[in-house]
Structures are given as structure tokens and as C-alpha cells.
Coordinates of C-alpha atoms and ligand atoms in Angstrom, one line a residue:
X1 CA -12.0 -1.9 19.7
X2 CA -12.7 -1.9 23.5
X3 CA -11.5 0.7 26.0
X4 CA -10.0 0.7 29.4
X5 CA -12.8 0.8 31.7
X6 CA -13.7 2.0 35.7
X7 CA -15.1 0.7 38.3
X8 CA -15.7 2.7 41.7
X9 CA -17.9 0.9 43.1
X10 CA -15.9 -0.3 46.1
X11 CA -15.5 3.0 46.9
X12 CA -19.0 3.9 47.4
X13 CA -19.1 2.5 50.9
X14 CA -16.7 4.9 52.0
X15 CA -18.2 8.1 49.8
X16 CA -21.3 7.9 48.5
X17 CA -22.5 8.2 45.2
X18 CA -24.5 11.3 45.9
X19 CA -21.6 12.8 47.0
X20 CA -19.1 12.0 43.9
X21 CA -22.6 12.9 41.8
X22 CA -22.3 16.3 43.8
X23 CA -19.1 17.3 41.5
X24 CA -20.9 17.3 38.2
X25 CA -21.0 20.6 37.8
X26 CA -17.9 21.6 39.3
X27 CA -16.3 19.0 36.7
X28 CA -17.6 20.2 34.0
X29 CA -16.2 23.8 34.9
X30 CA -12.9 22.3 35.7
X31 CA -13.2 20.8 31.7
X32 CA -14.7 23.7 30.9
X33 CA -11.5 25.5 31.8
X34 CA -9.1 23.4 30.4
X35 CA -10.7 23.4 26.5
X36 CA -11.5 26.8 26.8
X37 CA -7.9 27.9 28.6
X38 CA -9.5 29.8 30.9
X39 CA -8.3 27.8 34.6
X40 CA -4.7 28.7 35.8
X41 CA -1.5 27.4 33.9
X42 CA -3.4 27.9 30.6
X43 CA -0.2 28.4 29.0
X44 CA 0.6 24.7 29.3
X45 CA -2.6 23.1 27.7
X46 CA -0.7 21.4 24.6
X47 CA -0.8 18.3 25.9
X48 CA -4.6 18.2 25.8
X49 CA -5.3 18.2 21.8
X50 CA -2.2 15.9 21.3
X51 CA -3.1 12.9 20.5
X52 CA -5.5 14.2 17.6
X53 CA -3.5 17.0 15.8
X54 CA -0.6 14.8 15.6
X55 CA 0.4 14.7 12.0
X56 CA 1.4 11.5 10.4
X57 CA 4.4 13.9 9.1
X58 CA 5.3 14.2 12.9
X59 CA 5.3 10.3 13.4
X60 CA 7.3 9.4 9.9
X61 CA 9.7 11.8 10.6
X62 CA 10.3 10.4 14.5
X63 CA 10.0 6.7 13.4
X64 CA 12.6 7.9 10.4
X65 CA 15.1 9.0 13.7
X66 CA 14.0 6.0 15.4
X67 CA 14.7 3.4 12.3
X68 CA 18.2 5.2 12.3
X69 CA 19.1 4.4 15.5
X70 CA 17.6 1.2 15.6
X71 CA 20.0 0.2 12.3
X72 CA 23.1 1.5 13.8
X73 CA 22.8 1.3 17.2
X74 CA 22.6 -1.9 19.8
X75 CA 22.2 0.7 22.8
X76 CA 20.5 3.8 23.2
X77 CA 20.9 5.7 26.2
X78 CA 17.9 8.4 27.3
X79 CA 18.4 10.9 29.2
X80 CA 16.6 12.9 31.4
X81 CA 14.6 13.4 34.4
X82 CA 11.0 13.5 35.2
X83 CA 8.7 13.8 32.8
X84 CA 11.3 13.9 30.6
X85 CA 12.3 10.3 31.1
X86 CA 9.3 8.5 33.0
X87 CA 7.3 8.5 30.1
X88 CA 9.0 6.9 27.9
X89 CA 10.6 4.2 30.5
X90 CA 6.7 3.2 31.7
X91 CA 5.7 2.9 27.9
X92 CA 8.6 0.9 27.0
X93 CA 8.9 -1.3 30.1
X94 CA 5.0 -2.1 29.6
X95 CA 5.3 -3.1 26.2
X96 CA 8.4 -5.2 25.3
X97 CA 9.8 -8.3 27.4
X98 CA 10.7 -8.0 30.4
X99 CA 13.7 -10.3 29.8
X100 CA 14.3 -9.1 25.9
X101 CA 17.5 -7.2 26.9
X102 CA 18.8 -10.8 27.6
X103 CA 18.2 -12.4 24.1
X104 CA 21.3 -12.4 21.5
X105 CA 19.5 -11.9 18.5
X106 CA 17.2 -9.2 19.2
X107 CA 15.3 -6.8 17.2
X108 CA 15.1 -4.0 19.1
X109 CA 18.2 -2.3 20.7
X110 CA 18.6 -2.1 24.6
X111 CA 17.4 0.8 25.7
X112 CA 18.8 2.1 29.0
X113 CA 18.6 5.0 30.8
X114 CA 20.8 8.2 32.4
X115 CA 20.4 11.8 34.1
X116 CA 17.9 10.6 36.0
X117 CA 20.0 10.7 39.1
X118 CA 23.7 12.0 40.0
X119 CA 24.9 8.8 41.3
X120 CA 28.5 8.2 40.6
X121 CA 28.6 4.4 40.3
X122 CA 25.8 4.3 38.0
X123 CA 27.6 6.5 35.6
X124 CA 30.6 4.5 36.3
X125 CA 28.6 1.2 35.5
X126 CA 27.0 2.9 32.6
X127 CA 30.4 3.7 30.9
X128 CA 31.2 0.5 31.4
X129 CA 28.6 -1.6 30.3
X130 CA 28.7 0.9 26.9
X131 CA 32.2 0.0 26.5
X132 CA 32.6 -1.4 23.2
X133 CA 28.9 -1.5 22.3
X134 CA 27.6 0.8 19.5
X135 CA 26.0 3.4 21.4
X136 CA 23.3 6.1 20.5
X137 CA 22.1 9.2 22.9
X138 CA 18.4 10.8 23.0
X139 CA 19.0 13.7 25.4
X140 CA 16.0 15.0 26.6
X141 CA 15.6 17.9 28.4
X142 CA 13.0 20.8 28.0
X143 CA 14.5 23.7 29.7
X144 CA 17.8 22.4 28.2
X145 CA 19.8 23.7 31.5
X146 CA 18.9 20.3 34.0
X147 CA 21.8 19.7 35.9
X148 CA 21.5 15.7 36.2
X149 CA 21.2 15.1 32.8
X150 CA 23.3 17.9 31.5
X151 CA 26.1 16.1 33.6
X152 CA 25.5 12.5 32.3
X153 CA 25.5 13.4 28.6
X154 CA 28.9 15.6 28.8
X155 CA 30.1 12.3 30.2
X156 CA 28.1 10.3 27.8
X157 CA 28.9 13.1 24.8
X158 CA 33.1 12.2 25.7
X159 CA 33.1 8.5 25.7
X160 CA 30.8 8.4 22.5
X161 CA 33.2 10.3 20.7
X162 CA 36.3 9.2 22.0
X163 CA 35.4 5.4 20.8
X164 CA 33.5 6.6 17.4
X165 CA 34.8 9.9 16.4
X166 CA 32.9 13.3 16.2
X167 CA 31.6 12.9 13.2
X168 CA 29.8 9.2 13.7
X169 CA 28.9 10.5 17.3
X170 CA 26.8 13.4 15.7
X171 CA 24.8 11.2 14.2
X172 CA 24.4 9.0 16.8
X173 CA 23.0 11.6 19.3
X174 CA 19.8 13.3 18.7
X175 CA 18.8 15.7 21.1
X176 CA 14.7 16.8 22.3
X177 CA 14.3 20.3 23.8
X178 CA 13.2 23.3 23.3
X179 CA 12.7 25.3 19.5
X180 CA 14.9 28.1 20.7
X181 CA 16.1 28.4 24.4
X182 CA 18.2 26.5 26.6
X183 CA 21.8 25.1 26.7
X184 CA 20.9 21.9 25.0
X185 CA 19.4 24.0 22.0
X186 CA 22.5 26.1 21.9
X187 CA 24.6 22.9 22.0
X188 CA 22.6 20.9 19.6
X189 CA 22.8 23.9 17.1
X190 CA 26.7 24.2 17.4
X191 CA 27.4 20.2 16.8
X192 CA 24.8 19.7 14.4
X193 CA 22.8 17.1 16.2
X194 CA 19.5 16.2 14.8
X195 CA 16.8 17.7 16.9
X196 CA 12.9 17.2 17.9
X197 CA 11.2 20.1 19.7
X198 CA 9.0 19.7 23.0
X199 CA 6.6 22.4 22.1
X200 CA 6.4 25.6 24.4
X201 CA 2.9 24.8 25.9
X202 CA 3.7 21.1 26.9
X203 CA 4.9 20.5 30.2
X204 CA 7.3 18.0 31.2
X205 CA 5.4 15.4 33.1
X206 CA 2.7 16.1 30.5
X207 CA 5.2 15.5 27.4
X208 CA 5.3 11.3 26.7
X209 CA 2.9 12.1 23.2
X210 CA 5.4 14.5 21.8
X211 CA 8.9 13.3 20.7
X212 CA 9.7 12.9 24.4
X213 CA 8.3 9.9 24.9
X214 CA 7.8 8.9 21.3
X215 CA 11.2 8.8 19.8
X216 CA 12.6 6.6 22.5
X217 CA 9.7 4.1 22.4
X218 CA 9.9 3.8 18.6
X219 CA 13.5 3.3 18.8
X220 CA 12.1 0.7 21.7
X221 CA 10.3 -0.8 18.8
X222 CA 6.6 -0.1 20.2
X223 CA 4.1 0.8 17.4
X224 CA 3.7 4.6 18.4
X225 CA 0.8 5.2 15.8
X226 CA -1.0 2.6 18.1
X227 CA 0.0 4.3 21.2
X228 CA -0.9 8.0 19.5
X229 CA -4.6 6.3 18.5
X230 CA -5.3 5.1 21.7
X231 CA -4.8 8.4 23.4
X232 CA -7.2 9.9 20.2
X233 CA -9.8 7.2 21.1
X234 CA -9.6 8.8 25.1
X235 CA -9.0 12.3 24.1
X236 CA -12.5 11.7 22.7
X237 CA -14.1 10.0 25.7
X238 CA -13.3 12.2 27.8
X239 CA -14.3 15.4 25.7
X240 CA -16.1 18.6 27.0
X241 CA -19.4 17.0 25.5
X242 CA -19.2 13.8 27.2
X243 CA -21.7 13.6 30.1
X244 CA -20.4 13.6 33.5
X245 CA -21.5 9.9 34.3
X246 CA -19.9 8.3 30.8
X247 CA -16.5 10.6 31.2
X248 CA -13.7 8.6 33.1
X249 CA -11.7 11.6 34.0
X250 CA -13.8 13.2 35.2
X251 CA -15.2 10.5 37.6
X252 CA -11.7 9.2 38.8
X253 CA -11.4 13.4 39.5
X254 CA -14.5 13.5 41.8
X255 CA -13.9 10.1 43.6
X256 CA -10.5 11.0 44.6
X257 CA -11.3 14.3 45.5
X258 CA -14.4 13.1 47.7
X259 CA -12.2 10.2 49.1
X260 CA -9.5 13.6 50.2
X261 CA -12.0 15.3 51.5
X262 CA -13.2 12.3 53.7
X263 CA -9.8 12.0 54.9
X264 CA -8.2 9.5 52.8
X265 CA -5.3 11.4 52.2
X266 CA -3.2 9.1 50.1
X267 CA -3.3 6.9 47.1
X268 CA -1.7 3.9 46.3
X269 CA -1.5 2.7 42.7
X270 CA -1.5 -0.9 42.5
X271 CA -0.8 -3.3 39.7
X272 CA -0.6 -7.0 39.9
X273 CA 1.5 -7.5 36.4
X274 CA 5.4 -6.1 37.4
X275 CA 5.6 -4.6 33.4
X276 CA 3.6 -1.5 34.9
X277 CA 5.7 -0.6 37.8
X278 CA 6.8 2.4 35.6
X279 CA 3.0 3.4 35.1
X280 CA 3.0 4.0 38.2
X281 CA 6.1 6.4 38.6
X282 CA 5.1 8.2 36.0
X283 CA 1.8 8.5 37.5
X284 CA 3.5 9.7 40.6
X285 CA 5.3 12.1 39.1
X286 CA 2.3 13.3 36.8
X287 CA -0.2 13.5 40.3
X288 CA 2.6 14.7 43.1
X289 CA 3.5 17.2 40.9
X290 CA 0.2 18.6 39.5
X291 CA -1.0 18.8 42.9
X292 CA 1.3 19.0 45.6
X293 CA 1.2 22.7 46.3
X294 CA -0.4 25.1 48.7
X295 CA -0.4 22.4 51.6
X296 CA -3.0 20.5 49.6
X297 CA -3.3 17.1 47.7
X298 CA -3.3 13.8 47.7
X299 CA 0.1 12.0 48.3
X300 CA 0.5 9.4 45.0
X301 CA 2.1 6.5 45.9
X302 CA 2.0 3.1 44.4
X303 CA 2.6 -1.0 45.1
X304 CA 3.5 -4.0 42.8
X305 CA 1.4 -6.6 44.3
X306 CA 1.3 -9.7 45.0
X307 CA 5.1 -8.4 45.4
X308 CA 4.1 -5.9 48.1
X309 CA 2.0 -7.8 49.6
X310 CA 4.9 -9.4 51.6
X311 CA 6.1 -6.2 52.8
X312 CA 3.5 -3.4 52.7
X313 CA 0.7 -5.3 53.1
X314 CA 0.8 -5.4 56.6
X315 CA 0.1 -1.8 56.5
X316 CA -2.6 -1.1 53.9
X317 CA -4.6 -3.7 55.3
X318 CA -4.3 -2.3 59.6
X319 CA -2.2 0.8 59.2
X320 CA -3.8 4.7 59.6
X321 CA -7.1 4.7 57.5
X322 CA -5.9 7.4 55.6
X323 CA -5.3 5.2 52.4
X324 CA -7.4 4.4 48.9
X325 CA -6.1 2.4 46.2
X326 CA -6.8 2.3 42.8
X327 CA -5.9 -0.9 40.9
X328 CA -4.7 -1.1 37.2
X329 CA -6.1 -4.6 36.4
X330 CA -5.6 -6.1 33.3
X331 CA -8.1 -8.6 31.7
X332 CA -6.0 -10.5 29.4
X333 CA -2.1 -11.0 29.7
X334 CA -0.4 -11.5 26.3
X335 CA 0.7 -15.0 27.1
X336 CA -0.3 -18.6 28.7
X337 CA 1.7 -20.3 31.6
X338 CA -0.2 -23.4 32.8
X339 CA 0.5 -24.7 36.3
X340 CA 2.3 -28.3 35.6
X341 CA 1.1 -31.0 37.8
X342 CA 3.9 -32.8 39.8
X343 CA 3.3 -36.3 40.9
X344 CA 5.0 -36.1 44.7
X345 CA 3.0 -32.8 45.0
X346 CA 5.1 -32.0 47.9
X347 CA 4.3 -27.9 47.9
X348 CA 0.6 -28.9 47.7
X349 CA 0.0 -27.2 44.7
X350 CA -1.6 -30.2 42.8
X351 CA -4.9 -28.1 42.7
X352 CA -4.0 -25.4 41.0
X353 CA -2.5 -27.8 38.1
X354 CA -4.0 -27.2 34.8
X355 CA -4.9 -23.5 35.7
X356 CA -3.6 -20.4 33.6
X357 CA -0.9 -18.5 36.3
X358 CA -3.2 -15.9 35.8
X359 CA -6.3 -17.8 37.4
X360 CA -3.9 -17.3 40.4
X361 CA -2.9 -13.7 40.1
X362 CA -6.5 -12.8 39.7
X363 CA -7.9 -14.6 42.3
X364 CA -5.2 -13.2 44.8
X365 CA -6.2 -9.5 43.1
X366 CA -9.6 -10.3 44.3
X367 CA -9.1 -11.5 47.5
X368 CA -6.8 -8.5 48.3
X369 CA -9.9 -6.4 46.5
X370 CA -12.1 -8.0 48.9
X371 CA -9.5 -8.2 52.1
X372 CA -8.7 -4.3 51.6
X373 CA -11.9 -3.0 51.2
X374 CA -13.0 -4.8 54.3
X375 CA -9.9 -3.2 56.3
X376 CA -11.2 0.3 55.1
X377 CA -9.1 0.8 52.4
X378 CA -11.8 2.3 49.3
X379 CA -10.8 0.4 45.8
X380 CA -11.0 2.3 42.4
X381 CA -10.5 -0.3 39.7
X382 CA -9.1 0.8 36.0
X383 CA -9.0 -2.0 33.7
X384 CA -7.4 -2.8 30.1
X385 CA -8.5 -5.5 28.2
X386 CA -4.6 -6.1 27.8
X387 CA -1.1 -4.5 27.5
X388 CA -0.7 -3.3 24.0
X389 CA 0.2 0.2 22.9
X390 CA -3.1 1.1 22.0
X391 CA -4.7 0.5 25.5
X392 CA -1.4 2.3 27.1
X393 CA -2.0 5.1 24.8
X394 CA -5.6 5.2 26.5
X395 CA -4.5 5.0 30.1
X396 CA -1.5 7.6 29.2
X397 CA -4.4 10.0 28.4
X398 CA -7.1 9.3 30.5
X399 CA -4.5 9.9 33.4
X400 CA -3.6 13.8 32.3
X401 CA -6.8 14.4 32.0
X402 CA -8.1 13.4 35.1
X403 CA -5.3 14.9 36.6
X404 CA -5.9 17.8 35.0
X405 CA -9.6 18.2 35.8
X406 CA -9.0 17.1 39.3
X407 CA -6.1 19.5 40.1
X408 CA -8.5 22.3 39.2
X409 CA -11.4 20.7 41.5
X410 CA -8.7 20.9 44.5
X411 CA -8.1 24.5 43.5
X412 CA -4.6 24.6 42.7
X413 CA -2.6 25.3 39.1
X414 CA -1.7 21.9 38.0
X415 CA 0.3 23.1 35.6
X416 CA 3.4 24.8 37.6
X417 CA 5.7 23.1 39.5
X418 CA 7.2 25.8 42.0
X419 CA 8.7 24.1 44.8
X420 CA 11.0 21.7 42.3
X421 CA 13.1 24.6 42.4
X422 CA 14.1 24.8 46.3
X423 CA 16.7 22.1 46.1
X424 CA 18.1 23.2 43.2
X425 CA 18.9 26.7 44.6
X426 CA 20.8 24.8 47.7
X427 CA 23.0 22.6 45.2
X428 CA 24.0 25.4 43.3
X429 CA 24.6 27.5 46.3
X430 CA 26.3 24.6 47.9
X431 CA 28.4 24.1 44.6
X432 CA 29.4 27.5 44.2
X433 CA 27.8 27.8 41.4
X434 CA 28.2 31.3 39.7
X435 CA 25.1 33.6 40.2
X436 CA 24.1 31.8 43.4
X437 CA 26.8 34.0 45.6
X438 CA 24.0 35.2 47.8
X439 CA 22.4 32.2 48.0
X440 CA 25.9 30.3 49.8
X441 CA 26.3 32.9 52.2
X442 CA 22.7 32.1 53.4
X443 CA 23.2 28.3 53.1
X444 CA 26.5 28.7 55.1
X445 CA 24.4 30.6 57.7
X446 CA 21.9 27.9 58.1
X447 CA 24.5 25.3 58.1
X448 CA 26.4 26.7 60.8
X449 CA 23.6 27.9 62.7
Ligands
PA5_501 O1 7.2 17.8 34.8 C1 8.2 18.6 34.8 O2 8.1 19.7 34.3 C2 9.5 18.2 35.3 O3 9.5 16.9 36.0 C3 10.6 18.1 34.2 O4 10.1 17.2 33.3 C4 11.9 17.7 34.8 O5 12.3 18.5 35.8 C5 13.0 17.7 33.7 O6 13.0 19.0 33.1 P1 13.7 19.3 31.7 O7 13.0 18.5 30.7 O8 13.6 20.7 31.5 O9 15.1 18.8 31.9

């Protein structure tokens, strides 16, 4: 099997190679840290020996669930927020059709999504477009006490069980949180929902190889055992043994911490194949949240190109310098669109005929290669030979661990996620939410101030 692969050479006109070569030993301390649990957060280091101590007990007994709700249900709703949703979307929106949701005889049910935000007409729409459809529920939440999708599965919880009954509802809804704390665990336990735990020492935005991302992308109908080996195959490569100069992580962590330090202050993910927009919010999440603290780290944002081309490009090509971008290319797309040729040729395009669309795409992702690196913007490239679960698996991984290895090179915990909280505290105040008395008289302060 081949492995997803990276190239920073078109960075190394901006940083040199010297300098990323400088981090050696400070990356191997930073891995150091995280196999031995010795760096800060070391409480939440699950995630790292995932992919191989996961039992094939574990994975019958979520593609049992998954099977289930794949039988009896045509929709499955997921929901949660973060890392307890992005996971799973990314995985599942890279690996099945785009337009699948469309077809009437399907094999896998629809899979669509709630709690991820409060809006009202989305729940509205959501409750409508269930109505009448046999409906399923994975509620996902670790601390089991998130407000967003608390709210959107009491609504969700109601309409299921108004159409089916409590009794079919039950075991339509299974529930992923936490072995013994929480609301969700208390309310699971009292209606006898079937339940998958997110283990103590796995944080949220680190969770999509435990049943958080798992069960919905079985029920998706992607081959998690693939997905579980991939991640095994990178867990390996980039190992506390592996040499600085063969270990991805740990490169991608010095580059992007060289390119900070030089003043290239923000990242932009960019994929030319729209399946992995979701990568890239989950790798947003995953990066802004690991290391957005103490007034340090690099702002993660991402584009779908050629897409963006026609609206952002303007800017990463003669905007601040203060961008680098690091492509996820792919080699091989799963399937073959041949330009036709048309005889009137009136759009011109008579010289592409007989090419693969992708002969396109690529050539426009190395133009825009070529075009950005000349306007100052450095290029990291990953590539995957192609979208399957098994390569996804290796990119899933290969991102936490650079993450984790570069959060440590910046110095902070990437394993904490204080300032999530700050908003929170205003809602509730704002809400009059029990408990937060204190906290509205303040609020009502600052408001009025
Ligand atoms: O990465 C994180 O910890 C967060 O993004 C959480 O996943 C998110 O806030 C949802 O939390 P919970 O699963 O507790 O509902």
C-alpha cells in the first residue's frame, strides 16, 4: 500500500532548510513528551495509541449499531458540535457521493446533521424534511451538558417519538458520551438508549477514531476497519523512533512553526476536489483550537479552489504576505470525465477534448502552485494517492499528530481549550440561566455601560 506523502519544498525559499532542520531536536522532545505524557494536557493523550489498540470487538460491536440503523432507518440525524460532529461530517462527505443523497434506491441512509448551530429555521427545516421519513439519532456529546445539541435533540427526541412511539424511538436513538458524567449519560441511562463511550482521555476535536466519528460513518456506509488501518499505518510513521527527516508530523510541525516565526501568520488549507471541504473544518477546528491561546498561533483557515479562486484569489495572490498554504492534492480521483469535443467549438475548448477533467484541475493546481509561490505565498503540499478510507484514515492521523507536536513546539497546552468557555458564560448569563445570577448582573453592567 502507498502512503500520503509531503512535499515542502516550495517552502524553502521562504525558510530555509537549515532552519526547519534546526527543530530536530526540539521535535523529538515535543514527541518525546507526548509518548511519554510528560508535555502539558497529558491527561488527554488517548487519541495517540488509537488507531492500534482498537479492538476488532470495538469495531463489530459499532458496525453491529451501525448495521441497525442502517436496516431501519433512511435518515440519521448526528448531533453535535465540534469535534463532536466535524469528524465524522469530513470523513463521510470525503468518502460517499456527493450527489448519493439524491438517488432513490440507495444503500446507505442520508445522513444529516443537527446541534451544530442554534438556528431556528434550520431546526424548523430539519423537522420538516424528517417528517414522515424513518428517522434515527446519534447524539454526540462528551461533556453531555452542550447547549446546542442538547437543544436540537429534545426537539429531535419529541418528534421521533411523537411519529414512532417511545419504545421504537429508543431504539432508534443511540447516544455517545461520557462512561459516567454528564446529562446525556444520565438521560441515556433513564430511557435505555444504547450507548458508546468517548473515553476520558480523548478530547473532542481529537475524538473521530473513537465511536464519535466511527458510528456515524459506518452507518454512512464507509469501511471503518479501512479508515482505523490507515491511521495504524500513520500512527507508525510517525512513531517516537522514526527519524526527524522520514517523520511527516514532525516536519509539517517545524515548517509551520518556522513559516510563524518568519511572519507568516496564517494558513490556508486548500483542496482542489470540493469532497474535502470538511477536511478542512475539521482541520480548523483541530489547529485553532490546539493552538489559539496565550496570544500565540497560527490562524487555520482554508479554500476550495479552483472555487475560491474567483473570490479569494485576488488576495492570496497580492494581499498582506502574511499567508502560507498547504495543499491537500490528490493523485488519482476515483472516476474518469473526458472532455467531449464539440464540432462549432464556440467556448474554444476544442483543445482540451479528449483530456481527463482532471488534466484540467491539475494543471490549474499547478499553475496556482506556481502563481502563489511567486506572489510570496510559501506552498506545503500533502498528497493521497486517492480518496478512500484508508488514505483518510492516514491524513486523519498524521494531522493530530502534527498538531500535537507542533502545539508543544509553540509552547502552549494543545490539549485545553479555555477560552471556548467565554461565550458560553454570556449566553447563560444573558438567558438567565440558573447559577449564572452573578454573571447577568455583570453582563447587564457592561451592556448598559
Ligand atoms: O474539541 C473540543 O473539545 C470541542 O470542540 C468539543 O468537541 C465541542 O465543544 C463539543 O463538546 P461536547 O462533545 O462535550 O458536546
Amino acid at each position: 500500500m502507498k502512503s500520503i506523502s509531503l512535499n515542502i519544498d516550495k517552502a524553502l525559499g521562504f525558510v530555509t532548510k537549515e532552519q526547519v532542520y534546526s527543530r530536530e531536536n526540539s521535535a523529538a522532545a515535543c514527541i518525546r513528551d507526548l509518548h511519554k505524557g510528560t508535555g502539558a494536557g497529558n491527561d488527554f493523550l488517548g487519541w495517540l495509541r488509537l488507531p492500534s489498540s482498537i479492538t476488532n470487538e470495538e469495531l463489530a460491536r459499532i458496525e453491529h449499531t451501525a448495521g441497525a440503523l442502517r436496516e431501519t432507518c433512511e435518515m440519521v440525524v448526528v448531533t453535535g458540535i465540534g469535534g463532536s460532529y466535524l469528524g465524522a461530517k469530513a470523513v463521510i462527505d470525503a468518502l460517499n457521493g456527493s450527489f448519493d443523497w439524491l438517488e432513490k434506491d440507495r444503500k446507505n441512509p442520508v445522513i444529516v446533521y443537527a446541534g451544530h448551530n442554534i438556528g431556528e429555521d434550520y431546526l424548523y427545516e430539519l423537522s420538516k424534511a424528517l417528517k414522515g421519513k424513518r428517522f434515527g439519532v446519534i447524539n454526540i456529546s462528551k461533556s453531555g451538558t452542550t447547549t446546542e445539541p442538547a437543544l436540537a435533540f429534545r426537539i429531535l427526541k419529541k418528534q421521533l417519538e411523537e411519529a414512532v412511539g417511545k419504545s421504537e424511538a429508543k431504539r432508534r436513538i443511540v447516544a455517545v458520551t461520557d462512561a459516567r458524567k454528564g446529562a446525556l449519560r444520565a438521560l441515556a441511562d433513564q430511557e435505555g438508549y444504547q450507548t458508546f463511550v468517548i473515553p476520558d482521555n480523548v478530547g473532542g476535536r481529537f475524538s473521530v477514531l473513537t465511536p464519535v466519528g466511527l458510528l456515524p460513518v459506518a452507518v454512512a456506509g464507509v469501511d471503518i476497519r479501512q479508515l482505523a488501518a490507515g491511521a495504524a499505518f500513520m500512527e507508525k510513521a510517525t512513531g517516537e523512533d522514526v527519524p526527524f527527516a522520514d517523520n511527516p508530523a514532525a516536519i509539517y510541525a517545524a515548517v509551520r512553526n518556522e513559516l510563524y516565526k518568519s511572519g507568516k501568520k496564517i494558513e490556508l488549507l486548500a483542496n482542489f476536489h470540493p469532497k474535502l471541504h470538511y477536511i478542512a473544518e475539521w482541520w480548523k477546528q483541530l489547529y485553532g483550537e490546539s493552538e489559539g491561546k496565550e496570544r500565540k498561533g497560527v490562524f487555520p483557515a482554508s479554500v476550495d479552489l479552483t472555487t475560491d479562486l474567483h473570490s479569494m484569489g485576488q488576495w492570496i495572490q497580492e494581499g498582506e504576505r502574511s499567508i502560507f498554504e498547504t495543499v491537500v492534492s490528490i493523485e488519482s480521483p476515483a472516476h474518469t470525465v473526458i472532455v467531449p469535443t464539440d464540432e462549432a467549438n464556440l467556448d474554444g475548448l476544442n483543445f482540451l477534448a479528449g483530456k481527463r477533467v482532471d488534466e484540467v484541475n491539475k494543471m490549474a493546481e499547478l499553475g496556482t502552485l506556481l502563481a502563489h509561490v511567486d506572489g510570496g505565498v510559501p506552498n506545503i503540499r500533502i498528497t493521497l494517492p486517492e480518496v478512500n478510507a484508508y488514505y483518510i484514515g492516514q491524513l486523519l492521523y498524521f494531522f493530530e499528530k502534527a498538531c500535537g507536536i507542533s502545539g508543544y513546539m509553540l509552547g502552549v497546552n494543545p490539549f485545553d481549550q479555555p477560552g471556548v468557555e467565554a461565550y458560553k458564560k454570556n449566553m447563560f448569563a444573558l438567558l438567565n440561566k440558573p447559577g449564572f445570577e452573578k454573571e447577568s448582573e455583570a453582563i447587564q453592567r457592561k451592556l448598559t455601560r
